[in-house]
Amino acid sequence: MSQPVPGSPVTPLAEDLPVLRVAVLGAGTVGGEVLRLLSQQGEELAHRIGARLEVIGVAVRDRGRDRGQHVPAHLLTEDASQLVREADLVIEVMGGIEPARSLLLDAMAHGASVVTANKALLAQDGVSLYEAADDHRVDLSFEAAVAGAIPLVRPVRESLAGDRIQRVLGIVNGTTNYILDAMTSTGASFEDALATAQELGYAEADPTADVEGHDAAAKASILASLAFHTRVRLSDVHCEGITEVTAQDIAAAGRMGRTIKLLSIVERIQEEYGERISARVYPALIPETHPLASVSEAYNAVFIEAEAAGSLMFYGQGAGGAPTASAILGDVVSAARARVRGGVGPRESRYAELELIPLDELRSAFYVSLTVQDRPGVLAEIAGTLSGYGISISTIHQELIDPQDDGGEPASAHIGISTHRALESSMTASLDVFSATSTVLSIDSVLRIEGD
Ligand code: NAP
Ligand code: HSE
């Protein structure tokens, strides 16, 4: 069958289509690429939508800076407040909480649909944004906020809307994956791997949000809210970053046939009297044979387990200007089509309001690394403490520390213990005992084991 040719009698000329006014907030890494795609693909987008997208302004902090051919100087403004009131569609790629939050609320109050990549804002204050979208019957879309180019929000929110998602497990932060991958392949320390990541532009000058796990936690809160039809806020997500992961931990993981990855895990847990959910982010040892173990550099990958669909895996670029802009443009086309048709897309779904399980009540397998005195009975004492709290040891690795290397101190040893699954509260209680005993000289690492 022949395709309608743009401009043929079957397809109206793009210039004859109605116009939707688009405001872009931010012209940085992502905003610059959004503007490039909007200008290069304007004609095709018009046909896909049934309306032309006209960029009426681009808000920045400093309109004096030259930003290249795709960010025309005459569109730049430092008055974002006025701009959002004149638009049908607002693309927010400025980041941060304020003024982004107020601008988006104002845009929706003036009838604009909103597309945002701002996971920090959604995780912290998604509730007020959702409510504004409902109140003003406009769309709020945010595919780019979770794992950049990878379609995740739409699959969870729409494609799997008829299924029951049990678990979402993945690597959703590229910076930390790059650092852990570099530590694994070169044996570098966290500090050296971070410095290399910054030199190569993978990590920002202030890497806090990434290395402390806050970025991954924001994404986990968004995924959990969508997957479990429950409002899950950033503060509901247990969050540990990778700053404490050492080269020794990476080596120990390797000896066990494992690798360390920063995981975001959101899951539904069936209990005797119903179900609760968990949302958490932490570095974990996973088997080298696990598909997530081979996710290298700054790539992201996410597994979704759904009752009827089974296991699904999503993989791709979780950051970067063009990949993130691709996800934004997808949302722009959907929101624009909805406006042309006169409807709105999916709303917030929070009917289930499932309770969150405190971390203490979860069960995990652990890897614990201790420096201990090297004398008879120490291993028995440690094993006794663990067994006293119902924790069963899976493997033990011991290395003696040469007194010469230890400043001539009495003989000591590193021991690495992996356990079977046990209650978090039991592990915390065991660690309290280890901290108080003189036979344990230091608790060097405590990491969870996942993916078996
Ligand atoms: P960026 O490079 O720092 O760009 C931010 C842009 O917003 C700049 O053009 C800046 O103006 C403008 N801006 C910031 N505050 C403003 C204010 N108060 N008023 C007016 N303009 C303001 O940031 P980005 O990397 O593009 O990230 C943008 C958003 O996308 C963030 O929410 C981020 O989390 C999200 N995101 C980014 C990536 C990525 O790979 N970069 C991936 C996924 C999601 P000036 O240029 O004048 O300073
Ligand atoms: N800083 C994020 C990352 C990209 O490293 O994955 C934006 O979500």
Short mmCIF file of C-alpha atoms and ligand atoms in Angstrom, two decimals:
data_model
loop_
_atom_site.label_atom_id
_atom_site.label_comp_id
_atom_site.label_asym_id
_atom_site.label_seq_id
_atom_site.Cartn_x
_atom_site.Cartn_y
_atom_site.Cartn_z
CA MET A 1 0.00 0.00 0.00
CA SER A 2 1.43 3.40 -0.87
CA GLN A 3 2.08 5.83 2.00
CA PRO A 4 0.50 9.31 2.00
CA VAL A 5 3.18 11.78 0.93
CA PRO A 6 3.47 14.87 3.12
CA GLY A 7 1.98 17.66 1.07
CA SER A 8 -0.23 15.33 -1.05
CA PRO A 9 -4.02 15.87 -1.08
CA VAL A 10 -4.34 13.04 1.52
CA THR A 11 -2.02 14.75 4.02
CA PRO A 12 -2.54 18.44 4.73
CA LEU A 13 0.51 20.67 4.40
CA ALA A 14 2.22 21.17 7.75
CA GLU A 15 1.70 24.92 7.48
CA ASP A 16 -2.05 24.36 7.20
CA LEU A 17 -2.18 22.49 10.52
CA PRO A 18 -3.19 24.22 13.75
CA VAL A 19 -0.40 25.51 15.99
CA LEU A 20 0.51 24.46 19.53
CA ARG A 21 2.67 26.97 21.42
CA VAL A 22 5.61 25.35 23.17
CA ALA A 23 7.68 26.89 25.98
CA VAL A 24 11.02 25.30 26.83
CA LEU A 25 12.42 25.92 30.30
CA GLY A 26 16.19 25.36 30.13
CA ALA A 27 18.65 25.14 27.24
CA GLY A 28 21.43 23.08 28.80
CA THR A 29 22.54 19.51 28.02
CA VAL A 30 18.98 18.22 27.54
CA GLY A 31 17.21 21.46 26.53
CA GLY A 32 19.70 22.10 23.70
CA GLU A 33 19.00 18.65 22.25
CA VAL A 34 15.22 19.04 22.65
CA LEU A 35 15.43 22.26 20.63
CA ARG A 36 17.60 20.58 17.98
CA LEU A 37 15.11 17.72 17.54
CA LEU A 38 12.14 20.11 17.51
CA SER A 39 13.72 22.15 14.74
CA GLN A 40 15.12 19.25 12.68
CA GLN A 41 11.99 17.10 12.90
CA GLY A 42 9.38 19.88 12.97
CA GLU A 43 7.72 18.85 9.70
CA GLU A 44 7.46 15.16 10.61
CA LEU A 45 6.29 15.89 14.15
CA ALA A 46 3.54 18.12 12.77
CA HIS A 47 2.22 15.24 10.67
CA ARG A 48 2.46 12.77 13.55
CA ILE A 49 0.59 15.11 15.88
CA GLY A 50 -1.84 16.81 13.54
CA ALA A 51 -0.60 20.21 14.71
CA ARG A 52 2.55 22.29 14.35
CA LEU A 53 4.74 22.83 17.39
CA GLU A 54 5.88 26.43 17.57
CA VAL A 55 8.55 27.21 20.15
CA ILE A 56 7.51 30.59 21.55
CA GLY A 57 10.39 30.99 24.00
CA VAL A 58 13.27 29.33 25.83
CA ALA A 59 13.84 30.30 29.45
CA VAL A 60 17.44 30.44 30.71
CA ARG A 61 19.31 32.16 33.52
CA ASP A 62 21.67 34.05 31.22
CA ARG A 63 20.25 35.06 27.82
CA GLY A 64 23.55 36.72 26.82
CA ARG A 65 25.33 33.39 26.20
CA ASP A 66 25.63 32.04 22.65
CA ARG A 67 24.02 28.58 22.55
CA GLY A 68 24.49 27.49 18.96
CA GLN A 69 22.20 27.35 15.94
CA HIS A 70 19.40 25.30 17.48
CA VAL A 71 18.78 27.78 20.29
CA PRO A 72 17.92 30.99 18.42
CA ALA A 73 18.91 34.07 20.44
CA HIS A 74 15.59 35.84 19.77
CA LEU A 75 13.70 33.07 21.62
CA LEU A 76 15.77 33.32 24.81
CA THR A 77 14.17 34.89 27.84
CA GLU A 78 14.97 35.26 31.51
CA ASP A 79 11.26 35.74 32.28
CA ALA A 80 10.08 32.14 32.60
CA SER A 81 6.98 33.20 34.58
CA GLN A 82 5.50 35.14 31.67
CA LEU A 83 6.51 32.46 29.15
CA VAL A 84 4.66 29.56 30.84
CA ARG A 85 1.40 31.55 30.86
CA GLU A 86 1.39 31.86 27.07
CA ALA A 87 2.07 28.21 26.20
CA ASP A 88 -0.10 25.19 25.36
CA LEU A 89 2.77 22.86 26.23
CA VAL A 90 5.67 23.44 28.63
CA ILE A 91 8.86 21.35 28.48
CA GLU A 92 10.74 21.64 31.79
CA VAL A 93 14.44 20.81 31.54
CA MET A 94 15.87 23.34 33.96
CA GLY A 95 16.09 20.96 36.94
CA GLY A 96 15.98 21.70 40.68
CA ILE A 97 12.95 22.19 42.89
CA GLU A 98 12.33 25.94 42.66
CA PRO A 99 11.49 27.80 40.49
CA ALA A 100 10.65 24.67 38.44
CA ARG A 101 7.83 23.64 40.79
CA SER A 102 6.08 27.04 40.84
CA LEU A 103 6.51 27.47 37.10
CA LEU A 104 4.92 24.09 36.36
CA LEU A 105 2.03 24.68 38.74
CA ASP A 106 1.44 28.07 37.13
CA ALA A 107 1.71 26.60 33.63
CA MET A 108 -0.95 23.99 34.45
CA ALA A 109 -3.18 26.59 36.11
CA HIS A 110 -3.04 28.49 32.81
CA GLY A 111 -4.05 25.38 30.87
CA ALA A 112 -0.68 24.07 29.61
CA SER A 113 0.28 20.40 29.58
CA VAL A 114 3.69 19.72 31.07
CA VAL A 115 6.55 17.42 30.06
CA THR A 116 9.38 17.23 32.57
CA ALA A 117 12.65 15.32 33.05
CA ASN A 118 12.90 16.48 36.66
CA LYS A 119 12.94 13.33 38.83
CA ALA A 120 14.06 15.24 41.91
CA LEU A 121 10.95 17.45 41.74
CA LEU A 122 8.61 14.53 40.96
CA ALA A 123 9.99 12.44 43.81
CA GLN A 124 9.81 15.28 46.30
CA ASP A 125 6.59 16.97 45.25
CA GLY A 126 4.89 14.85 42.59
CA VAL A 127 1.65 14.99 44.59
CA SER A 128 1.05 18.70 44.02
CA LEU A 129 1.94 18.35 40.33
CA TYR A 130 -0.46 15.42 39.85
CA GLU A 131 -3.21 17.32 41.65
CA ALA A 132 -2.68 20.40 39.49
CA ALA A 133 -2.82 18.23 36.35
CA ASP A 134 -6.14 16.79 37.54
CA ASP A 135 -7.59 20.11 38.64
CA HIS A 136 -6.83 21.78 35.31
CA ARG A 137 -7.38 18.73 33.07
CA VAL A 138 -3.93 18.86 31.49
CA ASP A 139 -1.23 16.23 31.03
CA LEU A 140 1.81 15.69 33.24
CA SER A 141 4.37 13.45 31.49
CA PHE A 142 7.82 12.42 32.67
CA GLU A 143 9.29 9.51 30.66
CA ALA A 144 12.72 11.20 30.66
CA ALA A 145 12.80 11.39 34.47
CA VAL A 146 13.56 7.66 34.81
CA ALA A 147 16.47 6.09 32.90
CA GLY A 148 16.77 8.68 30.11
CA ALA A 149 16.06 7.18 26.70
CA ILE A 150 14.76 3.85 28.01
CA PRO A 151 10.97 3.58 27.78
CA LEU A 152 10.01 2.63 31.35
CA VAL A 153 7.36 5.05 32.56
CA ARG A 154 5.01 4.27 29.67
CA PRO A 155 5.45 0.46 29.91
CA VAL A 156 4.81 0.53 33.66
CA ARG A 157 1.99 3.10 33.51
CA GLU A 158 0.23 1.95 30.35
CA SER A 159 1.49 -1.25 28.69
CA LEU A 160 1.39 -3.20 31.97
CA ALA A 161 -1.69 -1.42 33.34
CA GLY A 162 -3.66 -4.67 33.01
CA ASP A 163 -1.08 -6.79 34.82
CA ARG A 164 0.24 -6.92 38.41
CA ILE A 165 3.85 -5.80 38.67
CA GLN A 166 5.65 -7.76 41.39
CA ARG A 167 9.10 -6.29 41.23
CA VAL A 168 11.24 -3.74 39.42
CA LEU A 169 14.97 -4.25 39.84
CA GLY A 170 17.58 -2.28 38.01
CA ILE A 171 20.52 -0.01 37.46
CA VAL A 172 19.04 3.45 36.95
CA ASN A 173 22.05 5.67 37.58
CA GLY A 174 24.74 5.79 34.91
CA THR A 175 27.34 7.73 36.90
CA THR A 176 27.55 5.17 39.70
CA ASN A 177 27.51 2.29 37.25
CA TYR A 178 30.43 3.87 35.42
CA ILE A 179 32.37 4.24 38.71
CA LEU A 180 31.65 0.68 39.93
CA ASP A 181 32.48 -0.72 36.49
CA ALA A 182 35.80 1.16 36.50
CA MET A 183 36.58 -0.08 40.03
CA THR A 184 35.84 -3.65 38.91
CA SER A 185 37.87 -3.56 35.71
CA THR A 186 40.91 -1.64 37.04
CA GLY A 187 40.95 -2.34 40.78
CA ALA A 188 40.82 1.44 41.39
CA SER A 189 39.55 2.97 44.62
CA PHE A 190 36.20 4.78 44.69
CA GLU A 191 37.98 8.15 44.86
CA ASP A 192 40.19 7.43 41.81
CA ALA A 193 37.33 6.02 39.76
CA LEU A 194 35.19 9.09 40.62
CA ALA A 195 38.01 11.44 39.58
CA THR A 196 38.31 9.62 36.21
CA ALA A 197 34.52 9.74 35.74
CA GLN A 198 34.61 13.51 36.37
CA GLU A 199 37.51 14.04 33.93
CA LEU A 200 35.61 12.15 31.23
CA GLY A 201 32.36 14.06 31.90
CA TYR A 202 30.41 11.04 33.24
CA ALA A 203 30.17 12.49 36.75
CA GLU A 204 29.28 16.07 37.62
CA ALA A 205 31.59 18.43 39.52
CA ASP A 206 29.24 17.93 42.50
CA PRO A 207 28.52 14.19 42.28
CA THR A 208 26.57 14.00 45.57
CA ALA A 209 23.13 13.23 44.12
CA ASP A 210 24.55 10.35 42.10
CA VAL A 211 27.13 8.76 44.44
CA GLU A 212 24.93 9.06 47.55
CA GLY A 213 22.13 7.26 45.71
CA HIS A 214 19.64 10.18 45.82
CA ASP A 215 19.15 10.22 42.03
CA ALA A 216 18.49 6.46 41.95
CA ALA A 217 16.15 6.81 44.96
CA ALA A 218 14.13 9.52 43.20
CA LYS A 219 13.73 7.19 40.22
CA ALA A 220 12.78 4.29 42.53
CA SER A 221 10.07 6.41 44.14
CA ILE A 222 8.61 7.26 40.72
CA LEU A 223 8.70 3.62 39.59
CA ALA A 224 7.21 2.32 42.84
CA SER A 225 4.36 4.85 42.70
CA LEU A 226 3.48 3.80 39.17
CA ALA A 227 4.01 0.06 39.64
CA PHE A 228 2.03 -0.27 42.87
CA HIS A 229 -0.65 2.44 42.42
CA THR A 230 0.51 4.00 45.68
CA ARG A 231 2.11 7.34 46.52
CA VAL A 232 5.74 6.55 47.29
CA ARG A 233 7.74 9.63 48.24
CA LEU A 234 11.50 10.07 48.13
CA SER A 235 11.58 9.89 51.93
CA ASP A 236 9.92 6.43 51.73
CA VAL A 237 12.88 4.98 49.81
CA HIS A 238 15.72 3.48 51.85
CA CYS A 239 18.85 4.88 50.25
CA GLU A 240 22.54 3.95 50.49
CA GLY A 241 25.10 5.21 47.96
CA ILE A 242 28.42 3.81 46.79
CA THR A 243 30.87 6.08 48.66
CA GLU A 244 31.70 3.33 51.17
CA VAL A 245 32.35 0.62 48.56
CA THR A 246 36.07 -0.20 48.62
CA ALA A 247 38.48 -1.87 46.23
CA GLN A 248 38.62 -4.71 48.82
CA ASP A 249 34.83 -5.18 48.55
CA ILE A 250 35.08 -5.38 44.76
CA ALA A 251 37.91 -7.94 45.05
CA ALA A 252 35.96 -9.96 47.62
CA ALA A 253 32.90 -9.94 45.35
CA GLY A 254 35.12 -11.20 42.49
CA ARG A 255 36.38 -14.10 44.66
CA MET A 256 32.75 -15.05 45.23
CA GLY A 257 31.95 -14.93 41.48
CA ARG A 258 30.01 -11.71 41.97
CA THR A 259 30.14 -8.06 41.03
CA ILE A 260 28.89 -4.96 42.86
CA LYS A 261 26.12 -2.81 41.33
CA LEU A 262 24.01 0.03 42.71
CA LEU A 263 20.50 -1.44 42.55
CA SER A 264 17.11 0.20 42.76
CA ILE A 265 14.60 -2.36 43.96
CA VAL A 266 10.88 -1.86 44.33
CA GLU A 267 8.77 -4.88 45.15
CA ARG A 268 5.46 -6.17 46.35
CA ILE A 269 5.81 -8.57 49.27
CA GLN A 270 3.06 -11.04 50.01
CA GLU A 271 2.50 -11.55 53.73
CA GLU A 272 0.14 -13.63 55.82
CA TYR A 273 -2.41 -10.82 56.20
CA GLY A 274 -2.05 -9.04 52.87
CA GLU A 275 0.73 -7.34 51.03
CA ARG A 276 3.12 -4.48 51.58
CA ILE A 277 5.74 -2.88 49.34
CA SER A 278 9.40 -2.03 49.63
CA ALA A 279 11.46 0.63 47.83
CA ARG A 280 15.21 0.69 48.34
CA VAL A 281 18.52 1.63 46.77
CA TYR A 282 21.85 0.15 47.78
CA PRO A 283 25.03 -1.34 46.37
CA ALA A 284 24.70 -5.12 46.24
CA LEU A 285 26.71 -8.17 45.20
CA ILE A 286 25.06 -9.90 42.26
CA PRO A 287 26.26 -13.06 40.46
CA GLU A 288 28.60 -12.39 37.52
CA THR A 289 26.17 -14.48 35.46
CA HIS A 290 23.24 -12.17 36.24
CA PRO A 291 22.22 -10.08 33.18
CA LEU A 292 22.64 -6.86 35.20
CA ALA A 293 26.30 -7.78 35.92
CA SER A 294 27.24 -7.20 32.29
CA VAL A 295 25.74 -3.69 32.18
CA SER A 296 28.90 -1.65 31.74
CA GLU A 297 29.98 2.00 31.71
CA ALA A 298 27.13 4.49 32.11
CA TYR A 299 24.38 2.24 30.71
CA ASN A 300 21.15 1.51 32.58
CA ALA A 301 19.12 -1.71 32.66
CA VAL A 302 15.90 -2.58 34.41
CA PHE A 303 14.04 -5.86 35.00
CA ILE A 304 10.31 -5.84 35.50
CA GLU A 305 8.59 -8.94 36.83
CA ALA A 306 4.84 -8.98 36.29
CA GLU A 307 2.37 -11.67 37.22
CA ALA A 308 1.12 -12.43 33.70
CA ALA A 309 3.86 -10.94 31.50
CA GLY A 310 6.71 -12.68 33.35
CA SER A 311 10.16 -11.07 33.19
CA LEU A 312 10.88 -8.12 30.93
CA MET A 313 14.23 -6.42 30.54
CA PHE A 314 14.92 -2.87 29.37
CA TYR A 315 18.43 -1.68 28.49
CA GLY A 316 19.94 1.48 27.05
CA GLN A 317 21.31 4.95 27.64
CA GLY A 318 19.99 6.36 30.89
CA ALA A 319 21.40 9.85 30.44
CA GLY A 320 22.90 12.28 27.95
CA GLY A 321 21.38 15.14 25.99
CA ALA A 322 20.12 13.33 22.87
CA PRO A 323 18.87 10.12 24.57
CA THR A 324 16.99 12.13 27.20
CA ALA A 325 15.60 14.47 24.53
CA SER A 326 14.27 11.41 22.67
CA ALA A 327 12.17 10.45 25.70
CA ILE A 328 10.96 14.05 26.08
CA LEU A 329 9.91 14.29 22.45
CA GLY A 330 7.91 11.06 22.84
CA ASP A 331 5.98 12.69 25.68
CA VAL A 332 5.59 15.90 23.72
CA VAL A 333 4.01 14.03 20.79
CA SER A 334 1.59 12.18 23.14
CA ALA A 335 0.58 15.30 25.04
CA ALA A 336 0.20 17.28 21.82
CA ARG A 337 -1.94 14.55 20.22
CA ALA A 338 -4.15 14.53 23.31
CA ARG A 339 -4.64 18.29 22.98
CA VAL A 340 -5.49 17.98 19.29
CA ARG A 341 -8.05 15.26 20.12
CA GLY A 342 -9.33 17.20 23.10
CA GLY A 343 -8.57 14.59 25.78
CA VAL A 344 -5.94 13.90 28.41
CA GLY A 345 -3.54 11.00 28.96
CA PRO A 346 -3.27 8.72 32.02
CA ARG A 347 -3.81 10.25 35.45
CA GLU A 348 -2.18 9.45 38.76
CA SER A 349 -3.29 6.01 39.96
CA ARG A 350 -3.05 5.60 43.73
CA TYR A 351 -6.10 3.58 44.67
CA ALA A 352 -4.07 0.75 46.28
CA GLU A 353 -2.27 2.88 48.91
CA LEU A 354 -0.12 -0.08 49.99
CA GLU A 355 1.88 0.22 53.18
CA LEU A 356 5.68 0.36 53.00
CA ILE A 357 7.68 -2.25 54.89
CA PRO A 358 10.34 -0.76 57.17
CA LEU A 359 13.82 -1.95 56.14
CA ASP A 360 14.27 -3.72 59.48
CA GLU A 361 11.50 -6.16 58.57
CA LEU A 362 12.99 -7.17 55.22
CA ARG A 363 15.08 -10.30 54.70
CA SER A 364 18.34 -10.18 52.72
CA ALA A 365 21.50 -12.19 52.29
CA PHE A 366 24.58 -10.25 53.47
CA TYR A 367 28.30 -9.94 52.90
CA VAL A 368 30.10 -8.70 56.03
CA SER A 369 33.79 -7.86 56.15
CA LEU A 370 35.47 -7.62 59.57
CA THR A 371 39.00 -7.11 60.89
CA VAL A 372 39.39 -9.39 63.91
CA GLN A 373 42.01 -10.55 66.38
CA ASP A 374 43.74 -13.70 65.16
CA ARG A 375 43.45 -16.03 68.14
CA PRO A 376 41.63 -19.24 69.01
CA GLY A 377 37.88 -18.98 69.41
CA VAL A 378 37.33 -15.74 67.46
CA LEU A 379 35.57 -17.38 64.51
CA ALA A 380 33.45 -19.43 66.92
CA GLU A 381 32.48 -16.23 68.76
CA ILE A 382 31.46 -14.49 65.54
CA ALA A 383 29.54 -17.53 64.28
CA GLY A 384 27.89 -17.79 67.70
CA THR A 385 26.71 -14.19 67.59
CA LEU A 386 25.25 -14.62 64.12
CA SER A 387 23.56 -17.90 64.95
CA GLY A 388 22.20 -16.34 68.14
CA TYR A 389 20.24 -13.95 65.92
CA GLY A 390 19.14 -16.73 63.57
CA ILE A 391 21.65 -15.86 60.84
CA SER A 392 23.11 -18.79 58.95
CA ILE A 393 26.60 -18.46 57.42
CA SER A 394 26.98 -19.39 53.77
CA THR A 395 30.75 -18.86 53.17
CA ILE A 396 33.77 -17.56 55.09
CA HIS A 397 37.02 -16.26 53.65
CA GLN A 398 39.95 -15.41 55.95
CA GLU A 399 43.24 -13.62 55.26
CA LEU A 400 45.89 -13.10 57.92
CA ILE A 401 47.30 -9.60 58.24
CA ASP A 402 51.08 -9.61 58.51
CA PRO A 403 52.04 -7.90 61.82
CA GLN A 404 54.74 -6.05 59.84
CA ASP A 405 51.98 -4.47 57.72
CA ASP A 406 49.97 -3.70 60.78
CA GLY A 407 52.50 -1.56 62.64
CA GLY A 408 53.65 -4.54 64.73
CA GLU A 409 50.20 -4.90 66.38
CA PRO A 410 49.19 -8.37 67.67
CA ALA A 411 48.17 -10.77 64.89
CA SER A 412 44.90 -9.92 63.19
CA ALA A 413 42.92 -11.13 60.19
CA HIS A 414 40.35 -9.95 57.66
CA ILE A 415 37.34 -12.17 57.44
CA GLY A 416 34.63 -11.97 54.81
CA ILE A 417 31.37 -13.73 55.66
CA SER A 418 28.43 -14.25 53.38
CA THR A 419 25.14 -15.24 54.95
CA HIS A 420 21.88 -16.82 53.92
CA ARG A 421 18.83 -14.58 53.95
CA ALA A 422 18.17 -13.05 57.34
CA LEU A 423 16.16 -10.23 58.87
CA GLU A 424 17.77 -6.79 58.56
CA SER A 425 17.05 -6.22 62.26
CA SER A 426 18.97 -9.42 63.15
CA MET A 427 21.99 -8.26 61.14
CA THR A 428 21.84 -4.83 62.82
CA ALA A 429 21.75 -6.50 66.25
CA SER A 430 24.73 -8.74 65.34
CA LEU A 431 26.71 -5.72 64.15
CA ASP A 432 25.96 -3.96 67.45
CA VAL A 433 27.48 -6.95 69.27
CA PHE A 434 30.54 -6.92 66.98
CA SER A 435 31.02 -3.19 67.64
CA ALA A 436 31.04 -3.81 71.38
CA THR A 437 33.44 -6.77 71.45
CA SER A 438 37.23 -6.42 71.61
CA THR A 439 37.81 -9.40 69.29
CA VAL A 440 36.30 -7.48 66.34
CA LEU A 441 38.75 -4.66 65.63
CA SER A 442 36.62 -3.05 62.91
CA ILE A 443 33.50 -3.64 60.82
CA ASP A 444 34.83 -2.81 57.37
CA SER A 445 31.81 -3.38 55.13
CA VAL A 446 28.25 -4.60 55.19
CA LEU A 447 26.68 -5.19 51.78
CA ARG A 448 23.61 -7.07 50.64
CA ILE A 449 23.62 -9.97 48.19
CA GLU A 450 20.92 -9.96 45.51
CA GLY A 451 19.99 -11.64 42.29
CA ASP A 452 20.24 -15.34 43.21
P1 NAP B 1 21.80 21.75 32.64
O1 NAP B 1 22.71 21.38 31.54
O2 NAP B 1 22.37 22.28 33.90
O3 NAP B 1 20.78 22.86 32.04
C1 NAP B 1 19.87 23.55 32.83
C2 NAP B 1 19.27 24.68 32.00
O4 NAP B 1 18.24 25.28 32.76
C3 NAP B 1 20.26 25.78 31.64
O5 NAP B 1 20.03 26.25 30.34
C4 NAP B 1 19.95 26.89 32.65
O6 NAP B 1 20.17 28.20 32.18
C5 NAP B 1 18.47 26.69 32.85
N1 NAP B 1 18.05 27.12 34.18
C6 NAP B 1 18.41 26.60 35.38
N2 NAP B 1 17.83 27.26 36.38
C7 NAP B 1 17.08 28.21 35.80
C8 NAP B 1 16.24 29.25 36.29
N3 NAP B 1 16.06 29.42 37.60
N4 NAP B 1 15.62 30.06 35.42
C9 NAP B 1 15.80 29.91 34.07
N5 NAP B 1 16.59 28.93 33.54
C10 NAP B 1 17.22 28.12 34.39
O7 NAP B 1 20.83 20.55 33.05
P2 NAP B 1 20.49 19.24 32.19
O8 NAP B 1 21.58 18.24 32.34
O9 NAP B 1 20.06 19.64 30.83
O10 NAP B 1 19.25 18.64 33.04
C11 NAP B 1 17.98 19.24 32.98
C12 NAP B 1 16.96 18.34 33.65
O11 NAP B 1 16.92 17.09 33.00
C13 NAP B 1 17.24 18.03 35.13
O12 NAP B 1 16.02 17.94 35.82
C14 NAP B 1 17.91 16.67 35.07
O13 NAP B 1 17.74 15.92 36.26
C15 NAP B 1 17.14 16.03 33.94
N6 NAP B 1 17.84 14.96 33.28
C16 NAP B 1 19.09 15.16 32.79
C17 NAP B 1 19.76 14.12 32.16
C18 NAP B 1 21.13 14.34 31.58
O14 NAP B 1 21.70 13.37 31.07
N7 NAP B 1 21.70 15.54 31.65
C19 NAP B 1 19.13 12.88 32.02
C20 NAP B 1 17.84 12.69 32.52
C21 NAP B 1 17.20 13.74 33.14
P3 NAP B 1 21.66 28.74 31.86
O15 NAP B 1 22.10 27.95 30.66
O16 NAP B 1 21.49 30.18 31.55
O17 NAP B 1 22.46 28.46 33.09
N1 HSE B 2 22.85 11.66 36.78
C1 HSE B 2 22.05 10.65 36.19
C2 HSE B 2 22.88 9.39 35.95
C3 HSE B 2 21.48 11.07 34.85
O1 HSE B 2 24.08 9.38 36.20
O2 HSE B 2 22.29 8.40 35.55
C4 HSE B 2 20.23 11.84 34.99
O3 HSE B 2 19.19 11.01 35.46
#
